[in-house]
PDB file of C-alpha atoms in Angstrom:
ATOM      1  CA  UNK A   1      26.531  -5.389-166.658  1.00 41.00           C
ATOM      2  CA  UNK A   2      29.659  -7.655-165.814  1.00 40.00           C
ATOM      3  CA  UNK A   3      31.498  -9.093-168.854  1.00 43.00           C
ATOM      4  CA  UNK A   4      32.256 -12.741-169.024  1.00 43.00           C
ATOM      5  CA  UNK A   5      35.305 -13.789-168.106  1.00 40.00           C
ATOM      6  CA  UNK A   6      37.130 -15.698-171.171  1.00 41.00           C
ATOM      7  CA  UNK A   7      39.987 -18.479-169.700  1.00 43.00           C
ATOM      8  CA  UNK A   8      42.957 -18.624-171.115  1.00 42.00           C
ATOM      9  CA  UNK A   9      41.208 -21.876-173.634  1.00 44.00           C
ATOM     10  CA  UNK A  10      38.755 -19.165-175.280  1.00 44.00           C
ATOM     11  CA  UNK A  11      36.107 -20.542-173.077  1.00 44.00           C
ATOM     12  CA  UNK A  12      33.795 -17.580-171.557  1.00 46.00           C
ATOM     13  CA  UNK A  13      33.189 -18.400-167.818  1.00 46.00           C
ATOM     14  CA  UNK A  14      31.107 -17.476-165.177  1.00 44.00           C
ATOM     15  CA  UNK A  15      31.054 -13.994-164.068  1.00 44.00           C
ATOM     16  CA  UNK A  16      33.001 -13.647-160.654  1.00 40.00           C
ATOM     17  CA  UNK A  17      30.166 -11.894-159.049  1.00 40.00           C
ATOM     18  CA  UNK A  18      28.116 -14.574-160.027  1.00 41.00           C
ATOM     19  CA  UNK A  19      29.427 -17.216-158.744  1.00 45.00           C
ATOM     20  CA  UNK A  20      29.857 -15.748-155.241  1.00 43.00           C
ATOM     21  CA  UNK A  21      26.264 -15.064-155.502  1.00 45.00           C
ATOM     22  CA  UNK A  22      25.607 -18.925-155.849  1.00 46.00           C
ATOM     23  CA  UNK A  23      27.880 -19.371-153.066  1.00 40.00           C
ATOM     24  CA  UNK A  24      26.171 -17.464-150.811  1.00 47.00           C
ATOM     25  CA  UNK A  25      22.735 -19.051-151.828  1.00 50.00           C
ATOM     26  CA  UNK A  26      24.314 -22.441-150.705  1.00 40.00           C
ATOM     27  CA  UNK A  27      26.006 -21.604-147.504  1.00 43.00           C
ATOM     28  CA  UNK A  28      22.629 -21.330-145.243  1.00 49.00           C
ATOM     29  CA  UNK A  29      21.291 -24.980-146.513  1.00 47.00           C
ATOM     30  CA  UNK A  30      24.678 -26.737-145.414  1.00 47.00           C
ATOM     31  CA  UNK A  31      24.011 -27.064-141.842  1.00 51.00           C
ATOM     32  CA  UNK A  32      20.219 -28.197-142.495  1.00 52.00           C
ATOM     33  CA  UNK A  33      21.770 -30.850-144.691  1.00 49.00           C
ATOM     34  CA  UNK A  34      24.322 -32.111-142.008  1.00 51.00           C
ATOM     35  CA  UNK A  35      21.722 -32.065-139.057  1.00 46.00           C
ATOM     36  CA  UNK A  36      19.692 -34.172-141.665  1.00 54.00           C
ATOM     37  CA  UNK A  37      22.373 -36.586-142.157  1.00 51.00           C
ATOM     38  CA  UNK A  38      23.597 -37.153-138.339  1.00 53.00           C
ATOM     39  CA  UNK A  39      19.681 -37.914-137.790  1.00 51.00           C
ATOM     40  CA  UNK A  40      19.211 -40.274-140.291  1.00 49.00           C
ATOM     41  CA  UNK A  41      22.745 -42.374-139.632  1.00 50.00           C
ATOM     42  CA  UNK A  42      21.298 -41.968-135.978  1.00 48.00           C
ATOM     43  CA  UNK A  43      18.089 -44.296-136.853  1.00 46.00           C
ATOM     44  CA  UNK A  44      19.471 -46.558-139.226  1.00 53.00           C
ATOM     45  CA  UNK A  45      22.107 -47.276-136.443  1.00 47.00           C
ATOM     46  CA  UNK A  46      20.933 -50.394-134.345  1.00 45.00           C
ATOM     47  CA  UNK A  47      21.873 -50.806-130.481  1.00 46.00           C
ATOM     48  CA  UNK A  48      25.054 -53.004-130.071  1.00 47.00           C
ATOM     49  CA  UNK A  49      24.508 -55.869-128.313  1.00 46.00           C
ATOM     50  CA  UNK A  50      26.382 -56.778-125.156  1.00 45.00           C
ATOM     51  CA  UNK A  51      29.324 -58.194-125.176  1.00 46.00           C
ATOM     52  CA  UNK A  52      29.493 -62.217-125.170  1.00 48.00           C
ATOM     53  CA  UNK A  53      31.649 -64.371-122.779  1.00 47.00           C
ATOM     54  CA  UNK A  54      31.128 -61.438-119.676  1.00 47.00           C
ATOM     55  CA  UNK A  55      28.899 -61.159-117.104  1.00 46.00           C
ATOM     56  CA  UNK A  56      26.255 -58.570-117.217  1.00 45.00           C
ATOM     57  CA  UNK A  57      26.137 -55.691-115.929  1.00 44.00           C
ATOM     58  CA  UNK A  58      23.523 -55.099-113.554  1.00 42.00           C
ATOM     59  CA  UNK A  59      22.163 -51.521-112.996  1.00 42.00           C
ATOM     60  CA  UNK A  60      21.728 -50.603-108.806  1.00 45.00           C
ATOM     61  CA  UNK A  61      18.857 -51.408-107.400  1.00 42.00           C
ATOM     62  CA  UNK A  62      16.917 -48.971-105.502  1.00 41.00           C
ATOM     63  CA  UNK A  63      17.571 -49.443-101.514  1.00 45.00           C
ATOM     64  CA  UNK A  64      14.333 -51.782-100.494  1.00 40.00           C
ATOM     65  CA  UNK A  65      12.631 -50.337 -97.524  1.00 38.00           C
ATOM     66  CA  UNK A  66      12.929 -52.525 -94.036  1.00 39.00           C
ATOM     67  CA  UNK A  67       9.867 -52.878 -91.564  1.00 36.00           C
ATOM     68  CA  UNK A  68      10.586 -52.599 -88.138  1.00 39.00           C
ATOM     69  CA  UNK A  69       8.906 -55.540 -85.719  1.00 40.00           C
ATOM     70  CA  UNK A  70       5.420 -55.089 -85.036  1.00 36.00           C
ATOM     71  CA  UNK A  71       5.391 -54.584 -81.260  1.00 36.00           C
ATOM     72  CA  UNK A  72       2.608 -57.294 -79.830  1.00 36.00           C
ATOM     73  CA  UNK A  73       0.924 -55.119 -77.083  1.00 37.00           C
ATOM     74  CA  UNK A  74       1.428 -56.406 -73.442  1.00 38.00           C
ATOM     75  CA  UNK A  75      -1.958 -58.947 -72.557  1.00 38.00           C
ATOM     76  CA  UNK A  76      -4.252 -57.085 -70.013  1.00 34.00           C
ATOM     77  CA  UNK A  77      -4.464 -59.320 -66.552  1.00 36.00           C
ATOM     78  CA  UNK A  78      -7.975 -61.080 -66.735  1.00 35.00           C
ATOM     79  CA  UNK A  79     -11.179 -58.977 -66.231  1.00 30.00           C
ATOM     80  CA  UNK A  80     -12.858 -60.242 -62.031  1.00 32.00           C
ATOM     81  CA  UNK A  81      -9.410 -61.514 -61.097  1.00 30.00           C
ATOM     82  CA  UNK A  82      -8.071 -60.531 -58.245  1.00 30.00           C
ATOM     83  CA  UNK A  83      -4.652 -61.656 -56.313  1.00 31.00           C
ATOM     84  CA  UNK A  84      -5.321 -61.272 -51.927  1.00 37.00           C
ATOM     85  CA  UNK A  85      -2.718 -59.338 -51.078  1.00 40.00           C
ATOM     86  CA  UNK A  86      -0.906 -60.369 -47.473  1.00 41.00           C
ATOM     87  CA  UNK A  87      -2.408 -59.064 -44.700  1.00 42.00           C
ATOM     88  CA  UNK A  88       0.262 -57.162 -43.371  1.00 44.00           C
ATOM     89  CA  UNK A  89       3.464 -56.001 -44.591  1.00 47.00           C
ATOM     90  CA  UNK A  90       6.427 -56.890 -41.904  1.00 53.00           C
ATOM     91  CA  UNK A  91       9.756 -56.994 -41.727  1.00 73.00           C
ATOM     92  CA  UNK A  92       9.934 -58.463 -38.607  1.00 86.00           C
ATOM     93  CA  UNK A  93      11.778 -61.982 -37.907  1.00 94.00           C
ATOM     94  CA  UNK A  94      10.010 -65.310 -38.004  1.00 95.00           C
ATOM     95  CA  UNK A  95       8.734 -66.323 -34.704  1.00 97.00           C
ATOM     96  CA  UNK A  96       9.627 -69.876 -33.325  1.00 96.00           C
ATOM     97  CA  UNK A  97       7.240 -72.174 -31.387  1.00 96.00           C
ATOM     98  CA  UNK A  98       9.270 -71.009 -27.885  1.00 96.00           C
ATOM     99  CA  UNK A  99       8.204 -67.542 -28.589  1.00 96.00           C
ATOM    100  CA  UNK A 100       4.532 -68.705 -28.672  1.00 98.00           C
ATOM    101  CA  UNK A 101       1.384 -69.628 -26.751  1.00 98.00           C
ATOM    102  CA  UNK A 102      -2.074 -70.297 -28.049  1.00 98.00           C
ATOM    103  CA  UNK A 103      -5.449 -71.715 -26.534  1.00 98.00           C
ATOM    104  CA  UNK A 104      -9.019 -72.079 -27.280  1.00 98.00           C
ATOM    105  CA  UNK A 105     -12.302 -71.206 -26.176  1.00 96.00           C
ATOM    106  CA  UNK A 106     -15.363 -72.956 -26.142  1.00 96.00           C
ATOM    107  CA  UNK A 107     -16.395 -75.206 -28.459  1.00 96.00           C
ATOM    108  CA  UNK A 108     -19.463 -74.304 -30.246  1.00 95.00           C
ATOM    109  CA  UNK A 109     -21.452 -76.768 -32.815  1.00 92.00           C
ATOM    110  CA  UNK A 110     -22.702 -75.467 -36.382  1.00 83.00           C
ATOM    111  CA  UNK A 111     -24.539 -77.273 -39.338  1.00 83.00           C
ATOM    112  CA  UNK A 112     -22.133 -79.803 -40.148  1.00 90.00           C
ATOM    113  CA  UNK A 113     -18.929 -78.456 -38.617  1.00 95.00           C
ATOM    114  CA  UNK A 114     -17.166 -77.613 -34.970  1.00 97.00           C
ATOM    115  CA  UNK A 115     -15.944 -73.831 -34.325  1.00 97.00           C
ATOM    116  CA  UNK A 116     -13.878 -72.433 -31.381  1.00 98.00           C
ATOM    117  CA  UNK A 117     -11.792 -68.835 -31.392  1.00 98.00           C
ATOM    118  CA  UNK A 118      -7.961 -69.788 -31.130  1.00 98.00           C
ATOM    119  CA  UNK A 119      -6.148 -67.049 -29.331  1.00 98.00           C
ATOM    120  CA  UNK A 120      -2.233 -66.498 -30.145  1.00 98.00           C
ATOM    121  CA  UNK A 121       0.552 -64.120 -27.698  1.00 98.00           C
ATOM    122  CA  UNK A 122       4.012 -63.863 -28.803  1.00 97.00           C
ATOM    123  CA  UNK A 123       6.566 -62.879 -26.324  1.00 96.00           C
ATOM    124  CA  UNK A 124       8.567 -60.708 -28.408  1.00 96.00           C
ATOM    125  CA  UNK A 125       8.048 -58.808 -31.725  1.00 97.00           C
ATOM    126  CA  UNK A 126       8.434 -61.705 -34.524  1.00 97.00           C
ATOM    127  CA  UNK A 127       5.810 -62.445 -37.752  1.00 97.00           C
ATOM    128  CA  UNK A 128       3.672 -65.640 -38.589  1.00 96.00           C
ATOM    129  CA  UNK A 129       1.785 -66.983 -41.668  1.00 96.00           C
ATOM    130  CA  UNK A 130      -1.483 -64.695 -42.098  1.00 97.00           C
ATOM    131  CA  UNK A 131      -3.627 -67.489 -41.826  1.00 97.00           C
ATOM    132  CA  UNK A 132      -2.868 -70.700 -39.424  1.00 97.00           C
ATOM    133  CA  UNK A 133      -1.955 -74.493 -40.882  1.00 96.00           C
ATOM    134  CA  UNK A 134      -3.191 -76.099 -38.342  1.00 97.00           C
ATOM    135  CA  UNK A 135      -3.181 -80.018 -37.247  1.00 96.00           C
ATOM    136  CA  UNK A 136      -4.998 -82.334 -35.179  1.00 97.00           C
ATOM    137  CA  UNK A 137      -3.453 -85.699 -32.908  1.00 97.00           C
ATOM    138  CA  UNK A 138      -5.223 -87.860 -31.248  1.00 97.00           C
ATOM    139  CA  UNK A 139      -4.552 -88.864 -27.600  1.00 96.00           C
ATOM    140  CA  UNK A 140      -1.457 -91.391 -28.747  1.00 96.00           C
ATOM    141  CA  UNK A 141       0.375 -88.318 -30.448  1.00 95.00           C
ATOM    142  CA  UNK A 142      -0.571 -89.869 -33.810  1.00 96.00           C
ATOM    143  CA  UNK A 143      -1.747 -87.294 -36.732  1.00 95.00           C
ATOM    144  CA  UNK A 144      -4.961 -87.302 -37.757  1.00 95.00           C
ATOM    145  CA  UNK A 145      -5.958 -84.359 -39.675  1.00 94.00           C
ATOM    146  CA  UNK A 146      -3.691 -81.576 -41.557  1.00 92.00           C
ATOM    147  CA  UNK A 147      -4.675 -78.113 -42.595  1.00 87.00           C
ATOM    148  CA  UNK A 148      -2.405 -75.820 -44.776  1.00 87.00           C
ATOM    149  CA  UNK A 149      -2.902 -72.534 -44.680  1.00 89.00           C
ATOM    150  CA  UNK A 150      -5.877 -70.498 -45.862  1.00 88.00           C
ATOM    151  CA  UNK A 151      -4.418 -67.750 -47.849  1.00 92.00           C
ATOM    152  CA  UNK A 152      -1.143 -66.035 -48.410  1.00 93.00           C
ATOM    153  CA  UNK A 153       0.531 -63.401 -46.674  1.00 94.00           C
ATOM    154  CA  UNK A 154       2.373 -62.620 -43.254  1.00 95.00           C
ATOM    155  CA  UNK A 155       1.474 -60.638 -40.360  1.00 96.00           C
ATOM    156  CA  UNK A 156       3.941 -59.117 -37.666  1.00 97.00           C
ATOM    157  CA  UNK A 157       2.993 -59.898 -34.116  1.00 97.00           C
ATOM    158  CA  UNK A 158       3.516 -57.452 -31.174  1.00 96.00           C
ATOM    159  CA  UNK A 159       4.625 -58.810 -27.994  1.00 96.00           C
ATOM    160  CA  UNK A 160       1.761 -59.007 -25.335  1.00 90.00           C
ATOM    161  CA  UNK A 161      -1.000 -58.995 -27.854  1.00 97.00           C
ATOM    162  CA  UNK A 162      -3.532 -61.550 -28.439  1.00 98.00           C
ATOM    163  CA  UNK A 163      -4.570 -62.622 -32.185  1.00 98.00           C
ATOM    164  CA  UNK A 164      -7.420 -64.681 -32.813  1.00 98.00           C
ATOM    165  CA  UNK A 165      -8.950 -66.966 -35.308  1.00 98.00           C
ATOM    166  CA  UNK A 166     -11.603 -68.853 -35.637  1.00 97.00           C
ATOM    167  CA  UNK A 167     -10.916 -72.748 -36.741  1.00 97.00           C
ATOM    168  CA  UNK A 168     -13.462 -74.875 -37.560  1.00 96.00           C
ATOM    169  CA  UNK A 169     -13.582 -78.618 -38.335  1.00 96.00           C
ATOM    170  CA  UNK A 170     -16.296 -80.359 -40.527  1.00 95.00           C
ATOM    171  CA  UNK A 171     -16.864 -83.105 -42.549  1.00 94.00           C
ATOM    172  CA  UNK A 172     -15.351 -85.701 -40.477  1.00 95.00           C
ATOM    173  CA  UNK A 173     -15.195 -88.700 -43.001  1.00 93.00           C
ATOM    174  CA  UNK A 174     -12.967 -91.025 -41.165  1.00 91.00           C
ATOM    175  CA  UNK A 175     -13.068 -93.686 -38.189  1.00 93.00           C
ATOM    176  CA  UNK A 176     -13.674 -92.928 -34.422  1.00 94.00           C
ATOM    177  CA  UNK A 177     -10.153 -91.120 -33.065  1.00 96.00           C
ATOM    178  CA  UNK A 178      -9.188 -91.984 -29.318  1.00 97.00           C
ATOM    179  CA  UNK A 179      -9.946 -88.730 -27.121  1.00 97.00           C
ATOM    180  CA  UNK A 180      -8.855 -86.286 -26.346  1.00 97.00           C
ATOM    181  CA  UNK A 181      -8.199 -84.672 -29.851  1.00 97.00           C
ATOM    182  CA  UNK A 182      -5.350 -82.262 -29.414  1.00 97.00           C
ATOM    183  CA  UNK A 183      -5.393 -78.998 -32.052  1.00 98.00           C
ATOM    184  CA  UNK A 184      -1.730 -77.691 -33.145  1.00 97.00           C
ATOM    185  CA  UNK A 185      -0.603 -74.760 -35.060  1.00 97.00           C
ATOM    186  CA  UNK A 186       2.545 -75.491 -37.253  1.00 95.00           C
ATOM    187  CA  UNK A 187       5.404 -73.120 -37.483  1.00 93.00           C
ATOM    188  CA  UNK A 188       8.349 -74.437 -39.764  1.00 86.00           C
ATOM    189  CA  UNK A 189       7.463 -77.761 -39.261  1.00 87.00           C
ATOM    190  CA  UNK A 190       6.768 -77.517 -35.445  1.00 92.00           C
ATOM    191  CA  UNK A 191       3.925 -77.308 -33.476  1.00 95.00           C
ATOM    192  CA  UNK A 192       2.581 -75.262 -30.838  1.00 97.00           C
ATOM    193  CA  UNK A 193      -0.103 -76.947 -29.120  1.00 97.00           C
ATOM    194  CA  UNK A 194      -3.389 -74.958 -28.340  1.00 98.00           C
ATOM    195  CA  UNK A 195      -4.370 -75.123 -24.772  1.00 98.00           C
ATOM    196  CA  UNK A 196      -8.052 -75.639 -23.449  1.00 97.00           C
ATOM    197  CA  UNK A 197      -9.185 -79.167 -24.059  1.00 96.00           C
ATOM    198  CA  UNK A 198     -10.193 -81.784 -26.816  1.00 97.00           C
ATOM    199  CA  UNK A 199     -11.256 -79.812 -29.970  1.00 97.00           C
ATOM    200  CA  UNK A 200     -13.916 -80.791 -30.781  1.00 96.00           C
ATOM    201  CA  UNK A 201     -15.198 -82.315 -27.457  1.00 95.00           C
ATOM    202  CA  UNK A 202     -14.921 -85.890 -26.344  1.00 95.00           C
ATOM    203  CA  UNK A 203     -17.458 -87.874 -28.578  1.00 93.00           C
ATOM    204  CA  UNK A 204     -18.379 -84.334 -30.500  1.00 95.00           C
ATOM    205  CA  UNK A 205     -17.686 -84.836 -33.728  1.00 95.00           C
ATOM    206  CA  UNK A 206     -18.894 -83.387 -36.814  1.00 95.00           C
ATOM    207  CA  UNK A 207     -21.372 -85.682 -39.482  1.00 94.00           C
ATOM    208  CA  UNK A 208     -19.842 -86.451 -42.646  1.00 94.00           C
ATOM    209  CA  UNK A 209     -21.586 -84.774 -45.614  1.00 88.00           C
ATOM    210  CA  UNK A 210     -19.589 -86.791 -48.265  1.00 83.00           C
ATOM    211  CA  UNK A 211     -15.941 -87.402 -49.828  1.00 78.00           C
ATOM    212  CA  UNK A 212     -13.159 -84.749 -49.331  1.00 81.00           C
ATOM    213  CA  UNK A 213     -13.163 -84.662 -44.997  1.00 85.00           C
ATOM    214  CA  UNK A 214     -12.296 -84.176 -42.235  1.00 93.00           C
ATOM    215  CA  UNK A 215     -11.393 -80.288 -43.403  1.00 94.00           C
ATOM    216  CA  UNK A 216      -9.874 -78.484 -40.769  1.00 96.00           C
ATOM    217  CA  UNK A 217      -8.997 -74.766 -41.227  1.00 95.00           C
ATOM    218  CA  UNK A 218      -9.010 -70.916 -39.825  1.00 97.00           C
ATOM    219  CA  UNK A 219      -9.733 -67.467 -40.675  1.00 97.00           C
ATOM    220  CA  UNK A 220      -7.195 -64.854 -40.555  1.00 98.00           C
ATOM    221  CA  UNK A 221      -5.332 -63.814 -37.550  1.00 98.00           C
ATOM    222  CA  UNK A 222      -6.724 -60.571 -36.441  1.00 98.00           C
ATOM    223  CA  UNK A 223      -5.829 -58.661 -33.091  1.00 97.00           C
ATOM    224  CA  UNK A 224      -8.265 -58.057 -30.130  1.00 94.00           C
ATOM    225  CA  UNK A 225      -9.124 -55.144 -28.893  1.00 85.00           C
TER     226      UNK A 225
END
């Protein structure tokens, strides 16, 4: 048993051992208290607003993602169309009406048009259009009929060789020409004139089967055997 401790008053006081005891029993409920007390002043506290007469400050924005260009597929050439391709491929020169010579067979008479086979020979190695343009004078010189040429494309000429086409003439919609009709093939503007006769014959000429005429063209040239 511990004696009471008298101070120097008379009072009796608390025994030493005592009082550590009580001590001790406090010691483990102070840092409850104090996480108590930083939680509470943590709630009451309100956010502070922010500042006045600055701007604001903006938090970065996440990066915003780009789309490439849609890529517009190419357009697919038309379905049934097809482009004539030339009839030969040549590198030669042009030929000139001095390197040419042409003439013409017999006439022959069809349904509503006049035919004859138009033979070509170049005297050297030179290339004309695929298809003749072809025109027609009557006995004065003056031009009656014009025909560009039938389709696209070149063909190279060998010297020697004969190329032939077939020209026909229809729909002859215009007054009574002076014979004899003379048939020309133009090369750069020029003419080489096709031996054998009037084409078509003297008097020979084709009905007229309505608007559009005369029509005067020829197939491709081809060479004979």
């Amino acid at each position: 048993m511990l004696a009471a401790v008298t101070d120097r008053k008379g009072h009796a006081g608390v025994p030493v051992a005592a009082r550590h005891r009580g001590v001790r029993r406090w010691l483990p409920a102070i840092p409850l208290l104090l996480v108590s007390a930083l939680l509470l002043a943590a709630c009451q506290t309100s956010p502070s607003a922010p500042p006045t007469g600055g701007a604001p400050t903006l938090l970065p924005t996440a990066p915003v993602a780009t789309l490439a260009p849609s890529v517009t597929p190419p357009t697919a050439p038309p379905i049934d169309v097809v482009t004539p391709a030339p009839t030969a491929a040549t590198g030669a020169a042009a030929c000139t009406v001095t390197d040419l010579k042409a003439s013409h067979g017999l006439v022959e008479g069809a349904t509503g048009s006049r035919i004859a086979e138009v033979l070509l020979v170049s005297n050297r190695a030179c290339s004309v259009d695929a298809f003749p343009a072809l025109g027609l004078r009557d006995s004065a010189g003056a031009a009656l009929v014009g025909g560009a040429s039938a389709g696209p494309g070149r063909i190279e000429l060998k010297p020697a060789v004969a190329y032939s086409s077939n020209v026909r003439i229809s729909n002859w919609c215009a007054d009574e020409p002076s014979f004899p009709l003379t048939l020309g093939i133009v090369i750069d503007g020029q003419e080489v004139v096709v031996e054998g006769g009037s084409f078509p014959e003297t008097g020979d000429l084709p009905p007229c089967n309505g608007d559009g005429g005369p029509i005067l063209e020829g197939t491709a040239w081809v060479a004979t055997p």
